[in-house]
Each structure stands twice: as structure tokens, then as C-alpha cells.
Amino acid sequence: GPPLRVVTTINGRFVSRGQDKISVFDNALLYAEGLFETFLAIDDRIIFMKEHLQRLYRGAKVIGLKIPVPADRLSQWITRTVRAHPDRITKLRLTITSGESARFVGRQGKPQVILSASPHRMPQVPFKLWVSDFRIDQDSIFRRIKTLSYAIHAAALKQAKLKGCDDALLLNEKNQVAEVTSANIYWVDKGRLFTPPLSAGCLEGVTRKLVIKEAAKLGLKITEKNSTLDGLLKVDEVFISSSLKLVVGVSHLKVDKKTHAIRQGPITRLVSDHFRRLVDMD
């Protein structure tokens, strides 16, 4: 098919294909030193922008990265990049690199702020999840923030696609359910709603926070609870949430050669419909 229409800005300036380059000595490339956020935009509205930027600046403090622009300026850059894209629904990826490495260039370079808007299709059907054999370290401080170090997640996703699944479920080193490669996970058991605690090693998802808050408005209390994989295979409903997917049901969990079907239930539908309304999806 034709190449995807992508609109890119670097440090606030529009760049065309071929000019969208950073230094081969950037620490982001050499050591995955940097941060990223992914936003959903609908009709040029950037969904939950404030919450994403709060997490970004919090992450910058943790890794000692100086973001070269204040949040209000960065949000202007984000809005401008999204507006330049013709599609109604776009995904926007923000990457902040830590700049050229002093070790290789003799001085510490300036962080680069890269924004790219591209077409996005919301998931239409429930997800099949492959249970990955990669494990995440639940005790790492870096599990709290979105650094560029996503090799485990990328490898697990690639593995899942090869197995004919949509995404991969990751367990932590204690064999507890943690997260999906780019989403948080929830389950319904005997009418009650659960999600792993942050101590399980899952990312503190922007959408996760909102699911917990919004579920309360629907009369659903979410309890944070650890679960084994065996426990997850026995529940009534499973769904996932992320900025780009909002809320999507899970229809199958594939473990080795065995595929376990999961019923599509009313609570998943309730939360999913609520989120579509919340962001004016339709």
C-alpha cells in the first residue's frame, strides 16, 4: 500500500522525510536514555494530554533529564503537530532523547524533542494475548516511568505476533500477572473487578488511573490484587486499557500450545462504552 502519512517535528520545527534525523551518537540510541509518551488525538483534541505530560516531567526528574521546553510550550508543539495531520484519529508519539554523548562527542549534547503524528485505527475486536516467557523486574524504579528501554516489551510483542496473537501478556519475576506490552490488564471474577497493583511491576498507565476513577462512577470498585497465570485463566472476563486502545476486551489467552477462550462479558462492555463516550469517540 501507499506509505503512511506521518507528520514529524523535531524541536518544534516541521521536518520532511529524509530530514527526520538525529545524531548516531545520541545517548537515546547508545543507551536507550530518554523518555517517550504516546497520545491519542481525536478531531485535533489530544486525549488526557495533561496527565501524559505530568508523567513525562516526573520521569525526567527520575533519570536526570532536562527537558528543554516547559510543559505549556511542549503542549503547543504537540497540538501543532497533530493539527498538521489530515486524519480525524491520529496517534502521536513524543520521544525525548538525552542528546549526544559526551563520551563520544566530547560534550553533552542537547536533548532532542521528536513528535510524530500518524494514522491510527482503534481496535474493533477483542484481543488474543500470547503469554510471554520474558519476565519483568517488578522492583525496578524504571517500571514507574516510560524510558526508551522497551526491549523486553518489543521482543514479547514480536513473539506474540508470530504466534498469531495481538499482544503479549507479561508476568513478573514472581510469576504474577503484570501487564500487556503496551497496556494495563484487568479481570472480572464473580462480579468484582481487579487489576494488578503497581508493585507487580506494571506501568502506572494514564488510562489505568482513569479506569479506576471512572469505574467508581459506574458503581464498580476496582481492587488491586496480584494474580497468578492459573488464577487469570479461571476468571469471568479480562480486558486491557491504554491510551491508544482505550478499553478492549480479551477473548483468548494462548499459553504454549494451548488456547484458553475468555467470555466477552457485560462489565468489559460497560467500561469500554463509557470510555468511548468520555473521549467523544463516536
PDB file of C-alpha atoms in Angstrom:
ATOM      1  CA  GLY A   1       0.000   0.000   0.000  1.00  0.00           C
ATOM      2  CA  PRO A   2       0.966   3.685  -0.088  1.00  0.00           C
ATOM      3  CA  PRO A   3       3.317   4.887   2.671  1.00  0.00           C
ATOM      4  CA  LEU A   4       1.593   6.078   5.825  1.00  0.00           C
ATOM      5  CA  ARG A   5       1.204   9.808   6.099  1.00  0.00           C
ATOM      6  CA  VAL A   6       3.436  10.847   9.005  1.00  0.00           C
ATOM      7  CA  VAL A   7       3.898  14.416  10.210  1.00  0.00           C
ATOM      8  CA  THR A   8       7.093  14.988  12.186  1.00  0.00           C
ATOM      9  CA  THR A   9       8.534  17.886  14.151  1.00  0.00           C
ATOM     10  CA  ILE A  10      11.944  17.998  15.820  1.00  0.00           C
ATOM     11  CA  ASN A  11      12.437  20.664  18.491  1.00  0.00           C
ATOM     12  CA  GLY A  12       9.256  22.373  17.317  1.00  0.00           C
ATOM     13  CA  ARG A  13      10.182  22.533  13.613  1.00  0.00           C
ATOM     14  CA  PHE A  14       8.444  20.568  10.871  1.00  0.00           C
ATOM     15  CA  VAL A  15      10.799  18.221   9.052  1.00  0.00           C
ATOM     16  CA  SER A  16      10.204  16.238   5.878  1.00  0.00           C
ATOM     17  CA  ARG A  17      11.143  12.594   5.258  1.00  0.00           C
ATOM     18  CA  GLY A  18      14.898  12.457   4.947  1.00  0.00           C
ATOM     19  CA  GLN A  19      15.432  15.399   7.303  1.00  0.00           C
ATOM     20  CA  ASP A  20      13.973  13.498  10.247  1.00  0.00           C
ATOM     21  CA  LYS A  21      17.334  12.516  11.701  1.00  0.00           C
ATOM     22  CA  ILE A  22      19.181  12.613  14.991  1.00  0.00           C
ATOM     23  CA  SER A  23      22.860  12.026  15.745  1.00  0.00           C
ATOM     24  CA  VAL A  24      24.183   8.464  15.725  1.00  0.00           C
ATOM     25  CA  PHE A  25      25.923   9.471  18.969  1.00  0.00           C
ATOM     26  CA  ASP A  26      22.699  10.342  20.782  1.00  0.00           C
ATOM     27  CA  ASN A  27      22.525   8.592  24.160  1.00  0.00           C
ATOM     28  CA  ALA A  28      18.977   7.537  23.254  1.00  0.00           C
ATOM     29  CA  LEU A  29      20.460   5.303  20.578  1.00  0.00           C
ATOM     30  CA  LEU A  30      23.558   4.250  22.511  1.00  0.00           C
ATOM     31  CA  TYR A  31      21.956   3.582  25.910  1.00  0.00           C
ATOM     32  CA  ALA A  32      18.167   3.957  25.455  1.00  0.00           C
ATOM     33  CA  GLU A  33      18.489   7.081  27.607  1.00  0.00           C
ATOM     34  CA  GLY A  34      15.374   9.132  27.091  1.00  0.00           C
ATOM     35  CA  LEU A  35      11.625   9.148  27.592  1.00  0.00           C
ATOM     36  CA  PHE A  36       8.513   8.729  25.500  1.00  0.00           C
ATOM     37  CA  GLU A  37       4.756   9.181  25.653  1.00  0.00           C
ATOM     38  CA  THR A  38       2.060   8.105  23.215  1.00  0.00           C
ATOM     39  CA  PHE A  39      -1.113  10.145  22.824  1.00  0.00           C
ATOM     40  CA  LEU A  40      -4.435   9.571  21.099  1.00  0.00           C
ATOM     41  CA  ALA A  41      -5.835  12.543  19.189  1.00  0.00           C
ATOM     42  CA  ILE A  42      -9.448  12.788  18.015  1.00  0.00           C
ATOM     43  CA  ASP A  43     -10.523  15.793  15.907  1.00  0.00           C
ATOM     44  CA  ASP A  44      -7.281  17.572  16.907  1.00  0.00           C
ATOM     45  CA  ARG A  45      -8.095  17.084  20.606  1.00  0.00           C
ATOM     46  CA  ILE A  46      -5.233  15.414  22.415  1.00  0.00           C
ATOM     47  CA  ILE A  47      -6.786  12.993  24.884  1.00  0.00           C
ATOM     48  CA  PHE A  48      -5.530  13.160  28.509  1.00  0.00           C
ATOM     49  CA  MET A  49      -2.599  15.394  27.471  1.00  0.00           C
ATOM     50  CA  LYS A  50      -2.086  16.933  30.913  1.00  0.00           C
ATOM     51  CA  GLU A  51      -1.750  13.522  32.596  1.00  0.00           C
ATOM     52  CA  HIS A  52       0.756  12.299  29.994  1.00  0.00           C
ATOM     53  CA  LEU A  53       2.906  15.401  30.373  1.00  0.00           C
ATOM     54  CA  GLN A  54       2.851  15.121  34.168  1.00  0.00           C
ATOM     55  CA  ARG A  55       4.240  11.588  33.893  1.00  0.00           C
ATOM     56  CA  LEU A  56       6.842  12.745  31.360  1.00  0.00           C
ATOM     57  CA  TYR A  57       8.229  15.513  33.584  1.00  0.00           C
ATOM     58  CA  ARG A  58       8.134  13.184  36.596  1.00  0.00           C
ATOM     59  CA  GLY A  59      10.181  10.648  34.615  1.00  0.00           C
ATOM     60  CA  ALA A  60      12.651  13.343  33.586  1.00  0.00           C
ATOM     61  CA  LYS A  61      13.353  14.063  37.271  1.00  0.00           C
ATOM     62  CA  VAL A  62      13.989  10.374  37.958  1.00  0.00           C
ATOM     63  CA  ILE A  63      16.553   9.919  35.174  1.00  0.00           C
ATOM     64  CA  GLY A  64      18.043  13.414  35.489  1.00  0.00           C
ATOM     65  CA  LEU A  65      16.988  14.509  32.006  1.00  0.00           C
ATOM     66  CA  LYS A  66      16.484  18.213  31.378  1.00  0.00           C
ATOM     67  CA  ILE A  67      13.521  18.638  29.045  1.00  0.00           C
ATOM     68  CA  PRO A  68      14.487  21.732  27.026  1.00  0.00           C
ATOM     69  CA  VAL A  69      10.983  23.276  26.985  1.00  0.00           C
ATOM     70  CA  PRO A  70       8.337  23.888  29.652  1.00  0.00           C
ATOM     71  CA  ALA A  71       5.113  21.871  29.542  1.00  0.00           C
ATOM     72  CA  ASP A  72       2.953  24.669  28.104  1.00  0.00           C
ATOM     73  CA  ARG A  73       5.330  25.154  25.168  1.00  0.00           C
ATOM     74  CA  LEU A  74       5.581  21.412  24.613  1.00  0.00           C
ATOM     75  CA  SER A  75       1.793  21.117  24.540  1.00  0.00           C
ATOM     76  CA  GLN A  76       1.713  23.821  21.829  1.00  0.00           C
ATOM     77  CA  TRP A  77       4.183  21.789  19.766  1.00  0.00           C
ATOM     78  CA  ILE A  78       2.035  18.683  20.269  1.00  0.00           C
ATOM     79  CA  THR A  79      -1.162  20.444  19.182  1.00  0.00           C
ATOM     80  CA  ARG A  80       0.547  21.959  16.133  1.00  0.00           C
ATOM     81  CA  THR A  81       1.916  18.590  15.017  1.00  0.00           C
ATOM     82  CA  VAL A  82      -1.474  16.892  15.355  1.00  0.00           C
ATOM     83  CA  ARG A  83      -3.294  19.713  13.523  1.00  0.00           C
ATOM     84  CA  ALA A  84      -0.958  19.306  10.551  1.00  0.00           C
ATOM     85  CA  HIS A  85      -2.137  15.716  10.081  1.00  0.00           C
ATOM     86  CA  PRO A  86      -5.273  15.322   7.928  1.00  0.00           C
ATOM     87  CA  ASP A  87      -6.788  12.293   9.699  1.00  0.00           C
ATOM     88  CA  ARG A  88      -9.586  12.534  12.254  1.00  0.00           C
ATOM     89  CA  ILE A  89      -7.976   9.975  14.566  1.00  0.00           C
ATOM     90  CA  THR A  90      -4.210  10.010  14.945  1.00  0.00           C
ATOM     91  CA  LYS A  91      -1.612   8.658  17.273  1.00  0.00           C
ATOM     92  CA  LEU A  92       1.108  10.961  18.411  1.00  0.00           C
ATOM     93  CA  ARG A  93       4.451   9.675  19.608  1.00  0.00           C
ATOM     94  CA  LEU A  94       6.611  12.011  21.676  1.00  0.00           C
ATOM     95  CA  THR A  95      10.235  10.986  22.150  1.00  0.00           C
ATOM     96  CA  ILE A  96      12.761  12.955  24.166  1.00  0.00           C
ATOM     97  CA  THR A  97      16.330  11.838  23.670  1.00  0.00           C
ATOM     98  CA  SER A  98      19.035  12.794  26.136  1.00  0.00           C
ATOM     99  CA  GLY A  99      21.265  14.260  23.428  1.00  0.00           C
ATOM    100  CA  GLU A 100      24.723  13.498  22.107  1.00  0.00           C
ATOM    101  CA  SER A 101      27.017  11.513  24.346  1.00  0.00           C
ATOM    102  CA  ALA A 102      29.879  13.453  25.937  1.00  0.00           C
ATOM    103  CA  ARG A 103      31.859  10.216  25.842  1.00  0.00           C
ATOM    104  CA  PHE A 104      31.837  10.117  22.055  1.00  0.00           C
ATOM    105  CA  VAL A 105      31.489  13.769  21.101  1.00  0.00           C
ATOM    106  CA  GLY A 106      33.481  15.417  23.891  1.00  0.00           C
ATOM    107  CA  ARG A 107      30.488  17.367  25.224  1.00  0.00           C
ATOM    108  CA  GLN A 108      26.988  16.556  26.406  1.00  0.00           C
ATOM    109  CA  GLY A 109      24.584  17.384  23.574  1.00  0.00           C
ATOM    110  CA  LYS A 110      21.138  18.913  23.840  1.00  0.00           C
ATOM    111  CA  PRO A 111      18.077  16.702  24.304  1.00  0.00           C
ATOM    112  CA  GLN A 112      16.009  16.349  21.130  1.00  0.00           C
ATOM    113  CA  VAL A 113      12.220  16.626  21.231  1.00  0.00           C
ATOM    114  CA  ILE A 114      10.697  14.482  18.477  1.00  0.00           C
ATOM    115  CA  LEU A 115       6.981  14.411  17.703  1.00  0.00           C
ATOM    116  CA  SER A 116       5.332  12.320  15.035  1.00  0.00           C
ATOM    117  CA  ALA A 117       1.649  12.073  14.197  1.00  0.00           C
ATOM    118  CA  SER A 118       0.436   9.120  12.143  1.00  0.00           C
ATOM    119  CA  PRO A 119      -2.880   7.472  11.194  1.00  0.00           C
ATOM    120  CA  HIS A 120      -4.458   5.329  13.897  1.00  0.00           C
ATOM    121  CA  ARG A 121      -7.157   2.687  13.827  1.00  0.00           C
ATOM    122  CA  MET A 122      -8.897   1.840  17.079  1.00  0.00           C
ATOM    123  CA  PRO A 123      -9.145  -1.906  17.794  1.00  0.00           C
ATOM    124  CA  GLN A 124     -12.513  -3.224  16.605  1.00  0.00           C
ATOM    125  CA  VAL A 125     -12.413  -6.732  18.053  1.00  0.00           C
ATOM    126  CA  PRO A 126     -11.236  -8.310  21.340  1.00  0.00           C
ATOM    127  CA  PHE A 127      -7.564  -9.176  21.705  1.00  0.00           C
ATOM    128  CA  LYS A 128      -5.836 -12.534  21.698  1.00  0.00           C
ATOM    129  CA  LEU A 129      -2.931 -12.470  24.156  1.00  0.00           C
ATOM    130  CA  TRP A 130       0.160 -14.641  23.988  1.00  0.00           C
ATOM    131  CA  VAL A 131       1.641 -15.374  27.417  1.00  0.00           C
ATOM    132  CA  SER A 132       5.295 -14.408  27.038  1.00  0.00           C
ATOM    133  CA  ASP A 133       8.114 -16.246  28.756  1.00  0.00           C
ATOM    134  CA  PHE A 134      10.006 -12.978  29.234  1.00  0.00           C
ATOM    135  CA  ARG A 135       9.726 -11.664  32.801  1.00  0.00           C
ATOM    136  CA  ILE A 136       9.738  -8.098  34.014  1.00  0.00           C
ATOM    137  CA  ASP A 137      11.523  -6.922  37.143  1.00  0.00           C
ATOM    138  CA  GLN A 138       8.765  -5.724  39.452  1.00  0.00           C
ATOM    139  CA  ASP A 139      11.214  -3.935  41.770  1.00  0.00           C
ATOM    140  CA  SER A 140      12.834  -1.647  39.198  1.00  0.00           C
ATOM    141  CA  ILE A 141      12.250   2.069  39.774  1.00  0.00           C
ATOM    142  CA  PHE A 142      12.185   2.347  35.976  1.00  0.00           C
ATOM    143  CA  ARG A 143       8.903   0.428  35.842  1.00  0.00           C
ATOM    144  CA  ARG A 144       7.208   3.607  37.085  1.00  0.00           C
ATOM    145  CA  ILE A 145       8.200   5.766  34.111  1.00  0.00           C
ATOM    146  CA  LYS A 146       8.324   5.442  30.331  1.00  0.00           C
ATOM    147  CA  THR A 147      12.002   5.304  29.435  1.00  0.00           C
ATOM    148  CA  LEU A 148      13.141   4.301  25.944  1.00  0.00           C
ATOM    149  CA  SER A 149      14.310   0.978  27.359  1.00  0.00           C
ATOM    150  CA  TYR A 150      11.489  -1.181  25.978  1.00  0.00           C
ATOM    151  CA  ALA A 151      13.452  -4.097  24.536  1.00  0.00           C
ATOM    152  CA  ILE A 152      11.602  -6.758  26.562  1.00  0.00           C
ATOM    153  CA  HIS A 153       8.225  -5.336  25.556  1.00  0.00           C
ATOM    154  CA  ALA A 154       9.229  -5.079  21.894  1.00  0.00           C
ATOM    155  CA  ALA A 155      10.584  -8.641  21.827  1.00  0.00           C
ATOM    156  CA  ALA A 156       7.491 -10.016  23.584  1.00  0.00           C
ATOM    157  CA  LEU A 157       5.179  -8.228  21.138  1.00  0.00           C
ATOM    158  CA  LYS A 158       7.121  -9.580  18.165  1.00  0.00           C
ATOM    159  CA  GLN A 159       6.859 -13.090  19.634  1.00  0.00           C
ATOM    160  CA  ALA A 160       3.090 -12.657  20.143  1.00  0.00           C
ATOM    161  CA  LYS A 161       2.539 -11.574  16.532  1.00  0.00           C
ATOM    162  CA  LEU A 162       4.484 -14.621  15.298  1.00  0.00           C
ATOM    163  CA  LYS A 163       2.124 -16.784  17.363  1.00  0.00           C
ATOM    164  CA  GLY A 164      -0.900 -15.194  15.697  1.00  0.00           C
ATOM    165  CA  CYS A 165      -1.821 -13.039  18.698  1.00  0.00           C
ATOM    166  CA  ASP A 166      -2.432  -9.298  19.047  1.00  0.00           C
ATOM    167  CA  ASP A 167      -0.238  -8.636  22.060  1.00  0.00           C
ATOM    168  CA  ALA A 168       1.718 -10.342  24.821  1.00  0.00           C
ATOM    169  CA  LEU A 169       0.933 -10.740  28.500  1.00  0.00           C
ATOM    170  CA  LEU A 170       3.969 -10.244  30.726  1.00  0.00           C
ATOM    171  CA  LEU A 171       4.423 -11.805  34.144  1.00  0.00           C
ATOM    172  CA  ASN A 172       6.921 -10.517  36.703  1.00  0.00           C
ATOM    173  CA  GLU A 173       9.784 -12.453  38.276  1.00  0.00           C
ATOM    174  CA  LYS A 174       7.429 -13.729  40.997  1.00  0.00           C
ATOM    175  CA  ASN A 175       5.235 -15.207  38.226  1.00  0.00           C
ATOM    176  CA  GLN A 176       2.453 -12.725  38.938  1.00  0.00           C
ATOM    177  CA  VAL A 177       0.396 -11.090  36.188  1.00  0.00           C
ATOM    178  CA  ALA A 178       1.924  -7.651  35.487  1.00  0.00           C
ATOM    179  CA  GLU A 179       0.799  -6.069  32.218  1.00  0.00           C
ATOM    180  CA  VAL A 180       0.446  -6.342  28.466  1.00  0.00           C
ATOM    181  CA  THR A 181       3.343  -4.884  26.419  1.00  0.00           C
ATOM    182  CA  SER A 182       1.545  -1.590  25.844  1.00  0.00           C
ATOM    183  CA  ALA A 183      -1.481  -1.798  28.121  1.00  0.00           C
ATOM    184  CA  ASN A 184      -2.646  -2.453  31.669  1.00  0.00           C
ATOM    185  CA  ILE A 185      -4.759  -5.515  32.422  1.00  0.00           C
ATOM    186  CA  TYR A 186      -7.960  -6.073  34.460  1.00  0.00           C
ATOM    187  CA  TRP A 187     -10.192  -9.021  35.216  1.00  0.00           C
ATOM    188  CA  VAL A 188     -13.691  -9.677  36.497  1.00  0.00           C
ATOM    189  CA  ASP A 189     -14.196 -12.503  38.974  1.00  0.00           C
ATOM    190  CA  LYS A 190     -17.629 -13.228  40.466  1.00  0.00           C
ATOM    191  CA  GLY A 191     -18.820  -9.750  39.530  1.00  0.00           C
ATOM    192  CA  ARG A 192     -15.837  -7.958  41.112  1.00  0.00           C
ATOM    193  CA  LEU A 193     -13.193  -6.026  39.218  1.00  0.00           C
ATOM    194  CA  PHE A 194      -9.436  -6.424  39.788  1.00  0.00           C
ATOM    195  CA  THR A 195      -6.133  -5.096  38.436  1.00  0.00           C
ATOM    196  CA  PRO A 196      -2.514  -5.786  39.481  1.00  0.00           C
ATOM    197  CA  PRO A 197      -1.010  -3.312  41.979  1.00  0.00           C
ATOM    198  CA  LEU A 198       1.870  -1.103  40.783  1.00  0.00           C
ATOM    199  CA  SER A 199       4.145  -3.258  42.961  1.00  0.00           C
ATOM    200  CA  ALA A 200       3.565  -6.086  40.446  1.00  0.00           C
ATOM    201  CA  GLY A 201       5.750  -4.093  38.041  1.00  0.00           C
ATOM    202  CA  CYS A 202       3.061  -2.728  35.734  1.00  0.00           C
ATOM    203  CA  LEU A 203       3.364   0.746  34.286  1.00  0.00           C
ATOM    204  CA  GLU A 204       1.326   3.418  36.036  1.00  0.00           C
ATOM    205  CA  GLY A 205      -0.786   3.909  32.930  1.00  0.00           C
ATOM    206  CA  VAL A 206      -2.535   7.211  32.365  1.00  0.00           C
ATOM    207  CA  THR A 207      -5.611   5.283  31.244  1.00  0.00           C
ATOM    208  CA  ARG A 208      -5.272   2.865  34.192  1.00  0.00           C
ATOM    209  CA  LYS A 209      -5.623   5.765  36.627  1.00  0.00           C
ATOM    210  CA  LEU A 210      -8.714   6.923  34.778  1.00  0.00           C
ATOM    211  CA  VAL A 211     -10.234   3.437  34.575  1.00  0.00           C
ATOM    212  CA  ILE A 212     -10.005   3.212  38.371  1.00  0.00           C
ATOM    213  CA  LYS A 213     -11.584   6.668  38.757  1.00  0.00           C
ATOM    214  CA  GLU A 214     -14.290   6.198  36.107  1.00  0.00           C
ATOM    215  CA  ALA A 215     -15.205   2.659  37.231  1.00  0.00           C
ATOM    216  CA  ALA A 216     -16.214   4.151  40.582  1.00  0.00           C
ATOM    217  CA  LYS A 217     -18.691   6.416  38.746  1.00  0.00           C
ATOM    218  CA  LEU A 218     -20.181   3.292  37.167  1.00  0.00           C
ATOM    219  CA  GLY A 219     -20.604   1.778  40.626  1.00  0.00           C
ATOM    220  CA  LEU A 220     -17.647  -0.574  40.171  1.00  0.00           C
ATOM    221  CA  LYS A 221     -14.890  -0.681  42.732  1.00  0.00           C
ATOM    222  CA  ILE A 222     -11.536  -1.847  41.401  1.00  0.00           C
ATOM    223  CA  THR A 223      -9.437  -3.844  43.856  1.00  0.00           C
ATOM    224  CA  GLU A 224      -5.685  -4.048  43.335  1.00  0.00           C
ATOM    225  CA  LYS A 225      -4.705  -7.673  43.651  1.00  0.00           C
ATOM    226  CA  ASN A 226      -1.940  -9.984  42.490  1.00  0.00           C
ATOM    227  CA  SER A 227      -2.876 -12.962  40.374  1.00  0.00           C
ATOM    228  CA  THR A 228      -1.016 -15.962  39.031  1.00  0.00           C
ATOM    229  CA  LEU A 229      -1.484 -17.010  35.426  1.00  0.00           C
ATOM    230  CA  ASP A 230      -3.536 -20.012  36.610  1.00  0.00           C
ATOM    231  CA  GLY A 231      -5.785 -17.643  38.529  1.00  0.00           C
ATOM    232  CA  LEU A 232      -6.277 -15.474  35.446  1.00  0.00           C
ATOM    233  CA  LEU A 233      -7.344 -18.492  33.383  1.00  0.00           C
ATOM    234  CA  LYS A 234     -10.284 -19.076  35.762  1.00  0.00           C
ATOM    235  CA  VAL A 235     -11.865 -15.595  35.757  1.00  0.00           C
ATOM    236  CA  ASP A 236     -15.068 -14.448  34.020  1.00  0.00           C
ATOM    237  CA  GLU A 237     -13.810 -11.501  31.963  1.00  0.00           C
ATOM    238  CA  VAL A 238     -10.456  -9.946  31.049  1.00  0.00           C
ATOM    239  CA  PHE A 239      -9.839  -6.546  29.456  1.00  0.00           C
ATOM    240  CA  ILE A 240      -6.947  -4.182  28.815  1.00  0.00           C
ATOM    241  CA  SER A 241      -6.557  -0.401  28.706  1.00  0.00           C
ATOM    242  CA  SER A 242      -4.137   2.017  27.095  1.00  0.00           C
ATOM    243  CA  SER A 243      -4.115   5.498  25.614  1.00  0.00           C
ATOM    244  CA  LEU A 244      -4.310   4.201  22.046  1.00  0.00           C
ATOM    245  CA  LYS A 245      -6.753   1.355  22.664  1.00  0.00           C
ATOM    246  CA  LEU A 246      -8.894   2.892  25.420  1.00  0.00           C
ATOM    247  CA  VAL A 247     -10.632  -0.250  26.784  1.00  0.00           C
ATOM    248  CA  VAL A 248     -10.604  -3.533  24.839  1.00  0.00           C
ATOM    249  CA  GLY A 249     -11.790  -6.997  25.841  1.00  0.00           C
ATOM    250  CA  VAL A 250      -9.548 -10.069  25.765  1.00  0.00           C
ATOM    251  CA  SER A 251     -11.036 -13.118  24.035  1.00  0.00           C
ATOM    252  CA  HIS A 252      -8.163 -15.622  24.242  1.00  0.00           C
ATOM    253  CA  LEU A 253      -5.055 -16.340  26.296  1.00  0.00           C
ATOM    254  CA  LYS A 254      -2.547 -18.506  24.486  1.00  0.00           C
ATOM    255  CA  VAL A 255      -0.142 -20.433  26.723  1.00  0.00           C
ATOM    256  CA  ASP A 256       2.408 -22.556  24.848  1.00  0.00           C
ATOM    257  CA  LYS A 257       0.288 -24.678  22.515  1.00  0.00           C
ATOM    258  CA  LYS A 258      -2.974 -24.269  24.427  1.00  0.00           C
ATOM    259  CA  THR A 259      -5.505 -21.527  23.782  1.00  0.00           C
ATOM    260  CA  HIS A 260      -7.952 -20.586  26.537  1.00  0.00           C
ATOM    261  CA  ALA A 261     -11.129 -18.791  25.436  1.00  0.00           C
ATOM    262  CA  ILE A 262     -12.497 -15.997  27.633  1.00  0.00           C
ATOM    263  CA  ARG A 263     -16.121 -14.922  27.589  1.00  0.00           C
ATOM    264  CA  GLN A 264     -16.952 -11.383  26.466  1.00  0.00           C
ATOM    265  CA  GLY A 265     -18.939 -10.064  29.393  1.00  0.00           C
ATOM    266  CA  PRO A 266     -21.094  -7.117  30.446  1.00  0.00           C
ATOM    267  CA  ILE A 267     -18.560  -5.324  32.661  1.00  0.00           C
ATOM    268  CA  THR A 268     -15.976  -5.058  29.877  1.00  0.00           C
ATOM    269  CA  ARG A 269     -18.684  -3.655  27.594  1.00  0.00           C
ATOM    270  CA  LEU A 270     -19.851  -1.181  30.240  1.00  0.00           C
ATOM    271  CA  VAL A 271     -16.347   0.211  30.875  1.00  0.00           C
ATOM    272  CA  SER A 272     -15.441   0.225  27.176  1.00  0.00           C
ATOM    273  CA  ASP A 273     -18.602   2.094  26.119  1.00  0.00           C
ATOM    274  CA  HIS A 274     -18.113   4.575  28.950  1.00  0.00           C
ATOM    275  CA  PHE A 275     -14.579   5.398  27.744  1.00  0.00           C
ATOM    276  CA  ARG A 276     -15.673   5.863  24.136  1.00  0.00           C
ATOM    277  CA  ARG A 277     -18.235   8.388  25.377  1.00  0.00           C
ATOM    278  CA  LEU A 278     -15.692  10.021  27.673  1.00  0.00           C
ATOM    279  CA  VAL A 279     -13.397  10.910  24.760  1.00  0.00           C
ATOM    280  CA  ASP A 280     -16.237  11.606  22.271  1.00  0.00           C
ATOM    281  CA  MET A 281     -15.050   8.768  20.105  1.00  0.00           C
ATOM    282  CA  ASP A 282     -18.173   8.469  18.009  1.00  0.00           C
TER     283      ASP A 282
END
